[in-house]
PDB file of C-alpha atoms in Angstrom:
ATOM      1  CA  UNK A 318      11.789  13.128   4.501  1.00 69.00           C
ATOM      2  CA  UNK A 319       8.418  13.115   2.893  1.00 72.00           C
ATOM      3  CA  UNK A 320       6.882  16.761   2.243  1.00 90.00           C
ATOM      4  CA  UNK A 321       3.544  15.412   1.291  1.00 96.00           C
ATOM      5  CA  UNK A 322       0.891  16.862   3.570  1.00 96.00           C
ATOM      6  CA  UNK A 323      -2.505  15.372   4.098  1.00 97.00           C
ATOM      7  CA  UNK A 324      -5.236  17.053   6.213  1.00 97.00           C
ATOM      8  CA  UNK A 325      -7.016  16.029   8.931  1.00 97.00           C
ATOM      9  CA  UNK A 326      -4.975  13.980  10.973  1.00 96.00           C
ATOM     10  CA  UNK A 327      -7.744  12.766  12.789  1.00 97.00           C
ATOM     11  CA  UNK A 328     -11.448  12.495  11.511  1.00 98.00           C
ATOM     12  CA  UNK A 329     -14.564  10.889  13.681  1.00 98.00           C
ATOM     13  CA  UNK A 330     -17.479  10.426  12.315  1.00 97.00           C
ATOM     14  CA  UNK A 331     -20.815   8.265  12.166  1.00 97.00           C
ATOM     15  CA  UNK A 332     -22.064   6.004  10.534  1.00 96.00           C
ATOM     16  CA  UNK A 333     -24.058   7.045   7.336  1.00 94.00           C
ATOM     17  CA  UNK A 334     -22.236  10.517   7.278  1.00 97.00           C
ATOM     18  CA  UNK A 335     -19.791  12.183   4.673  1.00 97.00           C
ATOM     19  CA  UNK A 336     -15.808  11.411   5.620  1.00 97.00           C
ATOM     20  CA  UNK A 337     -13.535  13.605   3.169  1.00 98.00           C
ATOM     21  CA  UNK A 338      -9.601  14.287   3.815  1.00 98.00           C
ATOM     22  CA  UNK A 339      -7.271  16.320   1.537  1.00 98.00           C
ATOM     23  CA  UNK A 340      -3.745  15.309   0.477  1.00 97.00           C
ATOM     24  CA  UNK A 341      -0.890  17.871  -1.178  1.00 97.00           C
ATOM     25  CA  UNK A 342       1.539  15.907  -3.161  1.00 95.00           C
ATOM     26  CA  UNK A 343       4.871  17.002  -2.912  1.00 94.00           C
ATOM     27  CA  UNK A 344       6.058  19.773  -5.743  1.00 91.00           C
ATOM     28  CA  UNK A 345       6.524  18.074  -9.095  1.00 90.00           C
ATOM     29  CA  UNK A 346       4.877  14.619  -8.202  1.00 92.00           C
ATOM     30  CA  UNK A 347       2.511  13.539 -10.791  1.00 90.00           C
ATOM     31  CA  UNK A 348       1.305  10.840  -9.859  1.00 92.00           C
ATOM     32  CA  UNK A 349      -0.578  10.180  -6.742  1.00 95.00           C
ATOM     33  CA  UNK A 350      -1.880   7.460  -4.916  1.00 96.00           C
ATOM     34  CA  UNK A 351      -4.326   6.260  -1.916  1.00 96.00           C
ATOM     35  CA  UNK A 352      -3.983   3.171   0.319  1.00 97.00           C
ATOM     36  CA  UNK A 353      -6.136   2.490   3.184  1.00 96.00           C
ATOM     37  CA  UNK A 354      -4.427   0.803   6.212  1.00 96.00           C
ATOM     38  CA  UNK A 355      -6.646  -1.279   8.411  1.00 95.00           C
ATOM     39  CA  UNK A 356      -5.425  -2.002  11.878  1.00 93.00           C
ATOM     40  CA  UNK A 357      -4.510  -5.599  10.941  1.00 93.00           C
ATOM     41  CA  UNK A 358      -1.436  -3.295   8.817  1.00 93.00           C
ATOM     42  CA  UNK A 359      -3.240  -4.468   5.804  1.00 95.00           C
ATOM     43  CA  UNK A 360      -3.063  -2.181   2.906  1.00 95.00           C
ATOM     44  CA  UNK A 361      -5.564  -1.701   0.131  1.00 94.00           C
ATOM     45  CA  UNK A 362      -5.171   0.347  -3.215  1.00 93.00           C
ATOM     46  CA  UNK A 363      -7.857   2.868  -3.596  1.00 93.00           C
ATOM     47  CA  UNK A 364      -6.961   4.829  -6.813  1.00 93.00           C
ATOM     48  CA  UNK A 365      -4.501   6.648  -8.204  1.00 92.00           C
ATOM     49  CA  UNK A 366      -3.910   9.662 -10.242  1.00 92.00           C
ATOM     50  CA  UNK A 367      -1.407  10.876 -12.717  1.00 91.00           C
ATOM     51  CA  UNK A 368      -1.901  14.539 -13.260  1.00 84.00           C
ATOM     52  CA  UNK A 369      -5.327  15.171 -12.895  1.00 88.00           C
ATOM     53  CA  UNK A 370      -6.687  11.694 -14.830  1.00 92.00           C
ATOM     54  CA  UNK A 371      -7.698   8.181 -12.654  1.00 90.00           C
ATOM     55  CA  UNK A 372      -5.056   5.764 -13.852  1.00 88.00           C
ATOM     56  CA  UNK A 373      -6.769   2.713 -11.685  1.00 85.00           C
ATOM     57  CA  UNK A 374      -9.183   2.340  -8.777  1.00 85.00           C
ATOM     58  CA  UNK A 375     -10.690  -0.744  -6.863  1.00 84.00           C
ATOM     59  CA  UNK A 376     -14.434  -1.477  -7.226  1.00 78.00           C
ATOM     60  CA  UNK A 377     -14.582  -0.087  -3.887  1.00 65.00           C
ATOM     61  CA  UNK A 378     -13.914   3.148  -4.672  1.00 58.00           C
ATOM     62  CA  UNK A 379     -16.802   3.256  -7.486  1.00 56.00           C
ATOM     63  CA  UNK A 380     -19.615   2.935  -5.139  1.00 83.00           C
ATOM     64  CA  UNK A 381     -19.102   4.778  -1.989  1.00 90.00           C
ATOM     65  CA  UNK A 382     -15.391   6.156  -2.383  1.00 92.00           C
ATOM     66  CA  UNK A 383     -14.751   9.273  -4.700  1.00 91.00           C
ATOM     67  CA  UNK A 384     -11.610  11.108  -5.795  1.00 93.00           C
ATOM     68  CA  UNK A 385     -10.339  13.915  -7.213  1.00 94.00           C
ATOM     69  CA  UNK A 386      -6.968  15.596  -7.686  1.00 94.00           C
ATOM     70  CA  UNK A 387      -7.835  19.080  -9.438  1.00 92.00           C
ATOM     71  CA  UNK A 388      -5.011  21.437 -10.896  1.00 88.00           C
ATOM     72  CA  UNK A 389      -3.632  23.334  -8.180  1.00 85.00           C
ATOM     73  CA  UNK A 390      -6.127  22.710  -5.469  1.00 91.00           C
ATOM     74  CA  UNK A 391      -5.474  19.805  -3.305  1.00 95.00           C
ATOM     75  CA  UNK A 392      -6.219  15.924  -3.699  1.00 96.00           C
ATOM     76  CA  UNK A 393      -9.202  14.558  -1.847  1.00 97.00           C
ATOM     77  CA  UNK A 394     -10.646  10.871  -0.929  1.00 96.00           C
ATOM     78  CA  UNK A 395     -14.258  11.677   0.037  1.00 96.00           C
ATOM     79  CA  UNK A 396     -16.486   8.440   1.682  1.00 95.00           C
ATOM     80  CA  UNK A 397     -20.541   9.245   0.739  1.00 93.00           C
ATOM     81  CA  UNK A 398     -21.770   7.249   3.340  1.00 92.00           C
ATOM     82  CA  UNK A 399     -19.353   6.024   5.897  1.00 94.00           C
ATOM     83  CA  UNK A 400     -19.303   2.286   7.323  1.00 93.00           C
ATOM     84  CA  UNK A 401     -18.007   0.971  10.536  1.00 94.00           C
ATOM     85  CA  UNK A 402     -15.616  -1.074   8.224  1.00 93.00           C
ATOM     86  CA  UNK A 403     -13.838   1.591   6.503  1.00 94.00           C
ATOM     87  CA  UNK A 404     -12.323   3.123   9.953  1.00 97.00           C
ATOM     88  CA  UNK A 405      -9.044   2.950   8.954  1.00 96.00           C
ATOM     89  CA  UNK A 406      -5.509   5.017   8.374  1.00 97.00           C
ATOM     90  CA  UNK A 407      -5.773   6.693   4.775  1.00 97.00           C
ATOM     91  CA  UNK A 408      -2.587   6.936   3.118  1.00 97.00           C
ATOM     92  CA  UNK A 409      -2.290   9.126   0.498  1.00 97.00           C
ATOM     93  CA  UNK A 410       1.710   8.861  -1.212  1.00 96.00           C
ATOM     94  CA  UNK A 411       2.810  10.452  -4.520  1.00 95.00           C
ATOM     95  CA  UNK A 412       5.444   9.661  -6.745  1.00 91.00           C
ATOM     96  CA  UNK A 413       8.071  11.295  -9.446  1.00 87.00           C
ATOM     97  CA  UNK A 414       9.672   7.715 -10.623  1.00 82.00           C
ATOM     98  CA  UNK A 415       9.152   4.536  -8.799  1.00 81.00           C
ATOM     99  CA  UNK A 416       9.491   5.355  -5.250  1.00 88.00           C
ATOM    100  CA  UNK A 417       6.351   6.878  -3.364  1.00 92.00           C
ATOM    101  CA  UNK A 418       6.489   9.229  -0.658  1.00 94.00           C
ATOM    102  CA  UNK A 419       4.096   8.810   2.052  1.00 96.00           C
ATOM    103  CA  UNK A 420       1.609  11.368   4.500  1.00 96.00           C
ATOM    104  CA  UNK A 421       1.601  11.208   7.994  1.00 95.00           C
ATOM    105  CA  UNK A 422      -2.004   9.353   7.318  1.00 97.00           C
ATOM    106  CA  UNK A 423      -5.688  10.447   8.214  1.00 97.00           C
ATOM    107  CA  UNK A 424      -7.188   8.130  10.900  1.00 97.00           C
ATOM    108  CA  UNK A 425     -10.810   7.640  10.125  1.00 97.00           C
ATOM    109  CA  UNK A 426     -12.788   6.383  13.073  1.00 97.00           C
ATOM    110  CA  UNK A 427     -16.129   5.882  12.051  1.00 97.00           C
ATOM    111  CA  UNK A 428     -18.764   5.226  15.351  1.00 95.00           C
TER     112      UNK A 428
ATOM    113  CA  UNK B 762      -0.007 -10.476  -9.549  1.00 76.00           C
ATOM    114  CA  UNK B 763       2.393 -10.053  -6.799  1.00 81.00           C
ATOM    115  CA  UNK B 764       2.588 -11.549  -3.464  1.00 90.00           C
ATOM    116  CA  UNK B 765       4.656 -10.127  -0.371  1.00 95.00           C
ATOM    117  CA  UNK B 766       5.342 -12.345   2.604  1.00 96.00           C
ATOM    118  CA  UNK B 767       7.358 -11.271   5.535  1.00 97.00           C
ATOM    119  CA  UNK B 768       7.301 -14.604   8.120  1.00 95.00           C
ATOM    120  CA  UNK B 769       8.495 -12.860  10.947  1.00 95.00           C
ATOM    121  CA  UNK B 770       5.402 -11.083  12.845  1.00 96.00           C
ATOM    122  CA  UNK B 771       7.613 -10.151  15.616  1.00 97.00           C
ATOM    123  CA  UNK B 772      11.010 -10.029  16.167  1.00 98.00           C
ATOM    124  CA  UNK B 773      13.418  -8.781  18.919  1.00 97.00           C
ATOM    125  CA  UNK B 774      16.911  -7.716  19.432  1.00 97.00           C
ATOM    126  CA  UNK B 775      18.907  -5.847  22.081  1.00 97.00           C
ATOM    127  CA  UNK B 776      20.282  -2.544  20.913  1.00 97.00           C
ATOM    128  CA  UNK B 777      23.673  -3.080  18.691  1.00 97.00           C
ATOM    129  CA  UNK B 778      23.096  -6.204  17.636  1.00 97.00           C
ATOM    130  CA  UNK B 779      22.549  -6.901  13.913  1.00 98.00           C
ATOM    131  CA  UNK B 780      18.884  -7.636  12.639  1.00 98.00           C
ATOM    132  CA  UNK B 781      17.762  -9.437   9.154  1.00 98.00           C
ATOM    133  CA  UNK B 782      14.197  -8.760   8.431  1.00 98.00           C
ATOM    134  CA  UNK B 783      12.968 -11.028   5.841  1.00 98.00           C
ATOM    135  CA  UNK B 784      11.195 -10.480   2.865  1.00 98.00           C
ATOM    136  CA  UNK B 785       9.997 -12.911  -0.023  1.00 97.00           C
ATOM    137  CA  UNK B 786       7.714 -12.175  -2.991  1.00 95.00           C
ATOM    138  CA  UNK B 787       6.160 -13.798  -5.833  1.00 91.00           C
ATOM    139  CA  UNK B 788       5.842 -12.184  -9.401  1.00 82.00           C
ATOM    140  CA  UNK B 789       6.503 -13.436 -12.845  1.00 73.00           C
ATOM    141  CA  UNK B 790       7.802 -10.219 -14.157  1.00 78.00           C
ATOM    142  CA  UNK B 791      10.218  -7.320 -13.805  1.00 82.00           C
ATOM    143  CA  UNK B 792       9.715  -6.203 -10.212  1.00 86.00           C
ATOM    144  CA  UNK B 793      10.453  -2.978  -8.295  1.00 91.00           C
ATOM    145  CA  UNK B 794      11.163  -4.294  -4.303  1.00 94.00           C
ATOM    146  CA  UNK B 795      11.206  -1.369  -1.433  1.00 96.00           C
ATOM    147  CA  UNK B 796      11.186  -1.432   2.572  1.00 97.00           C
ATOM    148  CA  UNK B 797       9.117   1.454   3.745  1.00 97.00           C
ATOM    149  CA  UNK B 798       9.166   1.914   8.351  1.00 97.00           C
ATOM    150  CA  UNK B 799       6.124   2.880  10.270  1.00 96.00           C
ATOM    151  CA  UNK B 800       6.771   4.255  13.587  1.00 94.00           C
ATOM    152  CA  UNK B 801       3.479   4.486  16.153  1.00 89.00           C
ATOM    153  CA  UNK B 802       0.950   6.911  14.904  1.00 84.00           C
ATOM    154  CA  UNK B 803       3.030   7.796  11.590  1.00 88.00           C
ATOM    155  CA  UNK B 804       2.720   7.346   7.971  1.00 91.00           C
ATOM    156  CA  UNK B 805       5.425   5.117   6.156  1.00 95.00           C
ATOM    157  CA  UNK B 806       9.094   6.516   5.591  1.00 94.00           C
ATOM    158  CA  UNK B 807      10.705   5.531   2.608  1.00 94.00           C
ATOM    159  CA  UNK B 808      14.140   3.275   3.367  1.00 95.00           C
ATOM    160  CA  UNK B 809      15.077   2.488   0.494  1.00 95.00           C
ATOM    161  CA  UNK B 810      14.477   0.266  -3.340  1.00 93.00           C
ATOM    162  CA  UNK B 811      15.762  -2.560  -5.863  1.00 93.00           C
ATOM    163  CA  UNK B 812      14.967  -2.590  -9.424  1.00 88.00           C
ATOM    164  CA  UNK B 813      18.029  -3.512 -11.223  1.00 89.00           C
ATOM    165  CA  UNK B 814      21.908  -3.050 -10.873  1.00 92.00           C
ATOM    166  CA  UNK B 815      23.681  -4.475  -7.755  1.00 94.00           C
ATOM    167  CA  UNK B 816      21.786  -6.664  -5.627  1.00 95.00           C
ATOM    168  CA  UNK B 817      22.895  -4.827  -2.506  1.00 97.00           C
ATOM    169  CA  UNK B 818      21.525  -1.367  -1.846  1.00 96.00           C
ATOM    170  CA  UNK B 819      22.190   0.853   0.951  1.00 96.00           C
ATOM    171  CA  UNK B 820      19.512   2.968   2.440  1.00 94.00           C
ATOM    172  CA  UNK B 821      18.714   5.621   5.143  1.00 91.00           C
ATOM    173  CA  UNK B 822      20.195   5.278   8.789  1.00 92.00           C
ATOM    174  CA  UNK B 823      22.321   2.253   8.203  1.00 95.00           C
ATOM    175  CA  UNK B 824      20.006  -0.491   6.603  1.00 97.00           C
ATOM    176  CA  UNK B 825      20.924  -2.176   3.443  1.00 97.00           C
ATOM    177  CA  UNK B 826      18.520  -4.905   1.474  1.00 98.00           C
ATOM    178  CA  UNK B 827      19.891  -7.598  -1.145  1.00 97.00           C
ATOM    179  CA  UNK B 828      17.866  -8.692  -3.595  1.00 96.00           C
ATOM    180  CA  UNK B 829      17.914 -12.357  -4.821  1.00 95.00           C
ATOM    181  CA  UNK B 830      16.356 -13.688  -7.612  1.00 91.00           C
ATOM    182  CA  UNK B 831      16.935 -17.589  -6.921  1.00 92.00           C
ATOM    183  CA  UNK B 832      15.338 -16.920  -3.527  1.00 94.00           C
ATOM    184  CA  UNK B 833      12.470 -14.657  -4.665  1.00 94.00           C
ATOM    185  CA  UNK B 834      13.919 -12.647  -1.496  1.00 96.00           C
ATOM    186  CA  UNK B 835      14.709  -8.870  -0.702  1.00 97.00           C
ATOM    187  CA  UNK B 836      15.998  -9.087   2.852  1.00 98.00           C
ATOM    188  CA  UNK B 837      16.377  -5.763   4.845  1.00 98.00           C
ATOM    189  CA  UNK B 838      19.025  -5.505   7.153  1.00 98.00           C
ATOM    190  CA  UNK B 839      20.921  -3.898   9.934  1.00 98.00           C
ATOM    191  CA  UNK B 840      24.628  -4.313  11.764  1.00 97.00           C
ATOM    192  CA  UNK B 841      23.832  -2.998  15.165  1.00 97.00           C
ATOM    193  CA  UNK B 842      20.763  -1.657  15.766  1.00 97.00           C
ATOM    194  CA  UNK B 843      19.577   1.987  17.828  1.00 96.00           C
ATOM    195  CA  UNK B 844      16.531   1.778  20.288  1.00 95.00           C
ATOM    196  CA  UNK B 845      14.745   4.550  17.762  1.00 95.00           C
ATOM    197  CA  UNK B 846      14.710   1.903  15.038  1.00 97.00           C
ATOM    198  CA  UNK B 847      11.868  -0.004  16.767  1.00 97.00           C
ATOM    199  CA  UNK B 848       9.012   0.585  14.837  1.00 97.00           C
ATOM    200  CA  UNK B 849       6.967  -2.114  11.923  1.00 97.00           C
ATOM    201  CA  UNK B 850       8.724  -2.547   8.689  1.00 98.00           C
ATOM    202  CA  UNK B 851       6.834  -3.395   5.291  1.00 98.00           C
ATOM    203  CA  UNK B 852       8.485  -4.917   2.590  1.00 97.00           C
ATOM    204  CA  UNK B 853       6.486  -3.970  -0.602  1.00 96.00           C
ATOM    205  CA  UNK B 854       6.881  -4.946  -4.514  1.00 93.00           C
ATOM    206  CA  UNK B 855       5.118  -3.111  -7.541  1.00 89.00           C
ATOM    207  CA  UNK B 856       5.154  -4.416 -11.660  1.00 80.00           C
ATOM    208  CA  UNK B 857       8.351  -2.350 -13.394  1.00 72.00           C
ATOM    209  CA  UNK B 858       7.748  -0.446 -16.300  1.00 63.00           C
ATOM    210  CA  UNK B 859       5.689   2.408 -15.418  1.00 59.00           C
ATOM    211  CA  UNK B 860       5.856   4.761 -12.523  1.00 56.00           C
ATOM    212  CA  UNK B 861       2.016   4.345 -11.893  1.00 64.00           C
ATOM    213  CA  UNK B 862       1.869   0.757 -10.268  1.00 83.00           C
ATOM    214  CA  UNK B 863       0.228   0.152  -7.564  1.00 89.00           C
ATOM    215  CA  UNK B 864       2.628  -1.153  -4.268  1.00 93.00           C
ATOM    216  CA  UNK B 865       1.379  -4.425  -2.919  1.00 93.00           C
ATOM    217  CA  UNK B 866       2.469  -4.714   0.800  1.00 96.00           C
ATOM    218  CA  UNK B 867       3.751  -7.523   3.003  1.00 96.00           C
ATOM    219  CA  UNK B 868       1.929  -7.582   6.806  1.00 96.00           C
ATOM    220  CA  UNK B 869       4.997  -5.966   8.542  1.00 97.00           C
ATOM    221  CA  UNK B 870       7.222  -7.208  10.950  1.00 98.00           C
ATOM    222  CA  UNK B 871       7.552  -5.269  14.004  1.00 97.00           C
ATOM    223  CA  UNK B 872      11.116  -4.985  15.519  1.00 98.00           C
ATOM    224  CA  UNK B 873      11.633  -4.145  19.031  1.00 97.00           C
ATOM    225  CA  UNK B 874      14.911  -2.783  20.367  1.00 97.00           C
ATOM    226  CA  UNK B 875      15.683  -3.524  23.714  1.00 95.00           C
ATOM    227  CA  UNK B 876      17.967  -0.600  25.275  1.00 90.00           C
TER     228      UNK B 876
END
């Protein structure tokens, strides 16, 4: 079973306002990674991290989407400004070789 | 880039009967093929992953997958099925030859298991 924890569960907010959620890989995972699943189950790549450096991230993510996975703090997907369209299930999963090991999910609802 | 198509939105069974899920991607290069579940209001559980060897591999809670080239297919499947294994299964594919790539998702079929 997956050990990687991400926090809120849940997050409701309107439009224009600040949506961030936090994500603890599990223990010796270097690399980490963010999807966003619509309710279509459509999955996007956000970013992803190995150690603390961006490996790749979507154009998406260099406008209103930021990320950051500091040394021993935990990861974070913060939306500046939120839109209607990004109400969604984040998934953040990390990874030691080639399998990745999924959160429970934060559920972004924005109004 | 790769593509991952499951044709089966939906599918159906009554509880002990065997279930194929199917699975077919495109990509031009070495490929690393997994089946993640989703049960309601969860993240996605790891089942289990191809990337070279035998073309059968055996996962968590019964399921199995074979991988075939010819057939650009990685079918997931089950002898008899338990009620708790309804949930929506993604079949999902990432580039081999670094740990860092990116998965690339099919839409997910959702099985139901009638009791």
């Amino acid at each position: 079973n997956s050990k990687v924890i991400q926090t809120p569960r849940y997050l409701v907010k309107g439009q224009g306002q600040k949506a961030k959620m936090r994500c603890i890989p599990e223990k010796g995972h270097p690399v980490v990674f963010w999807y966003q699943q619509n309710k279509n189950n459509e999955f996007k790549f956000l970013i992803n991290f190995q150690n603390q450096e961006v490996l790749q991230q979507i154009d998406m993510t260099e406008k209103r989407f930021s990320a950051e996975c500091p040394s021993n703090s935990p990861c974070s997907l913060e939306i500046q400004s939120s839109e209607a369209g990004d109400s969604a299930l984040y998934l953040c999963a990390s990874s030691l070789s080639y399998e990745q090991y999924f959160g429970p999910g934060t559920r972004l609802t924005v109004l | 880039t790769q593509t991952v198509s499951q044709s089966d939105a939906h599918v159906t069974v009554f509880e002990g009967d065997s279930v194929e899920l199917r699975c077919n991607y495109s990509y031009g290069g070495s490929i690393y093929l997994s089946w993640y579940i989703q049960h309601h209001g969860h993240g996605l559980q790891f089942l289990l992953k191809y990337y070279s060897g035998n073309p059968v591999v055996q996962g968590v809670n019964g399921f199995e997958a074979e991988f075939s080239k010819s057939d650009s297919s990685f079918h997931l499947r089950k002898a008899s099925v338990h009620w708790s294994d309804s949930a929506v299964y993604f079949c999902a594919v990432s580039a081999t030859g670094a740990n860092t790539g990116k998965l690339t998702f099919g839409h997910g079929t959702i099985l139901r298991v009638h009791p």
